[in-house]
Amino acid sequence: MRATRRLGVFLKPYWLWATLAPLLMALEVAMDLMQPRLIQRIVDQGIARGDMGVVIETGAWMVGLALIGLAAGLGCGVCAIIAAQHFGADLRGTLFGKVQALSFGNLDHLETGKLITRLTNDATQVQEVVAMLLRIMVRVPLLLIGSLIRAILTSPELSLLFVVLMPIVLLALVWIVNRTYPLFTRVQQELDTLNTVMQENLSGLRVVRAFARGKHEVRRFGQTNDTLMERNTAASRMTALTMPLMMLTLNMGVVAAVWIGGVRIVGGELQVGELIAFTNYLMQTLMSLMMISMLVVRLSRAEASAERLREVLDSEPTVTSRPGAITTFAPEGRVVFEDVCFSYDPNGHDPVLRDINLIAEPGQTIALLGATGAGKTSLVNLIPRFYDAQSGRVMIDGVDVRDINEEALRGKIGVALQESILFTGTIRDNIRYGHPEASDEEVIEAARMAQVDDFIRRFPDGYDSIVGQRGVNLSGGQKQRIAIARALLTRPTILILDDSTSAVDGETEARIQGELARLHQTRFVVAQRISTVLTADKILVLDDGRIVAEGSHDELLSSSPIYQEIFDSQMERGGVLHGAA
Ligand code: DCP
Ligand code: MG
């Protein structure tokens, strides 16, 4: 229950609706509780005495009170829905905002698939339970206590029946809840697995196709699907089985009441109407008890969802702005790494970068070369503070990046990430993403420099062409170049290109480099091909998280065996010659 209660804050702004709903429900319950009492009056004072007036008058009262009850019930439903829907919308909004505030480090743990389930399925689960709570949570206890009291008032002698019935029903309920609770927990777990399998598959559908693993995936999904069905059936069978059992107990109670009551009526100690009223209250009491057991099960399912939401809500961004961080930042672009060590593990195990020292003067191009997994992406990600160094410092113009407000910092750094992701929308909007106020001329200029202007113009809609989800209707190299244009448009002081021309042919790459060379900015260029780094002011060769060689192309060629090795292997394939042209 803790996690569910923790979400209660989202109901606070709607406290009026959230209080009105139970109040109206209380009114409805009050009306419900009056009915058996009025039936009793019709029977005992109307029918038994042949008094038509009492019958008509009481009947009219019954209809009137029922109508009030109906109105109150409807009102309660409306209020509960308003409160719950607003609650849900705010919850989703807050979750989304939270996700936006998270750092790269957090996102390494909360995968997209999981986040989608949380923002949709889990949020809805909790929202539904809130709507239910606002109605039933009040109804059930009120009805239980109210009808118990009325039953005792109606016939204290018959009420002794409760002493026998209540323990039986309570025991049965505890047993049922104990049996169904774990069953429903397992249903929820299996539902999670199903969601995961489904999401992984939908996002990786192309891989599945490419490896012709469709049948295998269908089988895998089928297994999970079947397990879910079995568990659901087991849980439902349990509930289905218990219903008749409960009804049996209930009916036995009624039979006992009628039997004992009948004897007393014959003896003249009880009136028929009283008996009818009593059995009515008896049934309401026992029914309320059954409702409680259902509530418990439902709540426990929501608790699992609430717990998952709590995990998102409580995750703190791993990278945050320090109080007093610099908010106006106009650097020249001198980047310095001082003894930087970095690990993806919060405790610093398995460092990915070790003792990194480097100086990039304003306007210099620094190239990072190294095998995959060497730590190139990790290194450049420290400059815009996607992650924070474990020890050592990263400084821009002598200021530790941790002392600069994140937005101010990132506003000066243009990044083309290793994986070029485009959003659904026009090509123009994609290029403008980091600088939405940019004019069309600026967009075209950036595109021209990134060598995409030509092919964009060849589309029928030019810059207004729509890019599909994840940019499916563009080639890898085209996407990379749009990502470069996007980074260039923000006119950054520091530009980071993480393997951004890996899918671009050598000739085009050389042309992009030629354009970039005319800009005065500090550039970090990550590459696998030597052709990409030939003209760099400084080339850093990374190996297993360490800088193992450093210098210009010519220097490295004569001094670094590793560099020579890379050079030779690429020469054989002719890549360098092509790129150097
Ligand atoms: N790593 C990790 N968690 C991440 C990203 C990376 O644990 N979120 C690990 C995987 C590698 C190491 O860090 O062992 C270095 O990864 P990089 O992405 O920095 O490696 P490169 O960019 O050099 O490799 P590539 O050329 O493949 O992009
Ligand atoms: Mg990388």
CSV table of C-alpha atoms and ligand atoms in Angstrom, one decimal, residues 373 375-378 418 498-499 526 528, ligand 2:
chain,number,residue,atom,x,y,z
A,373,GLY,CA,34.6,-0.3,-27.2
A,375,GLY,CA,35.9,4.5,-24.9
A,376,LYS,CA,35.7,7.1,-27.6
A,377,THR,CA,32.0,7.8,-27.1
A,378,SER,CA,32.4,7.7,-23.3
A,418,GLN,CA,26.7,8.1,-32.7
A,498,ASP,CA,30.7,10.9,-32.8
A,499,ASP,CA,31.4,8.6,-35.8
A,526,VAL,CA,35.4,10.3,-33.4
A,528,GLN,CA,37.2,4.5,-37.1
B,2,MG,MG,31.1,5.0,-29.8
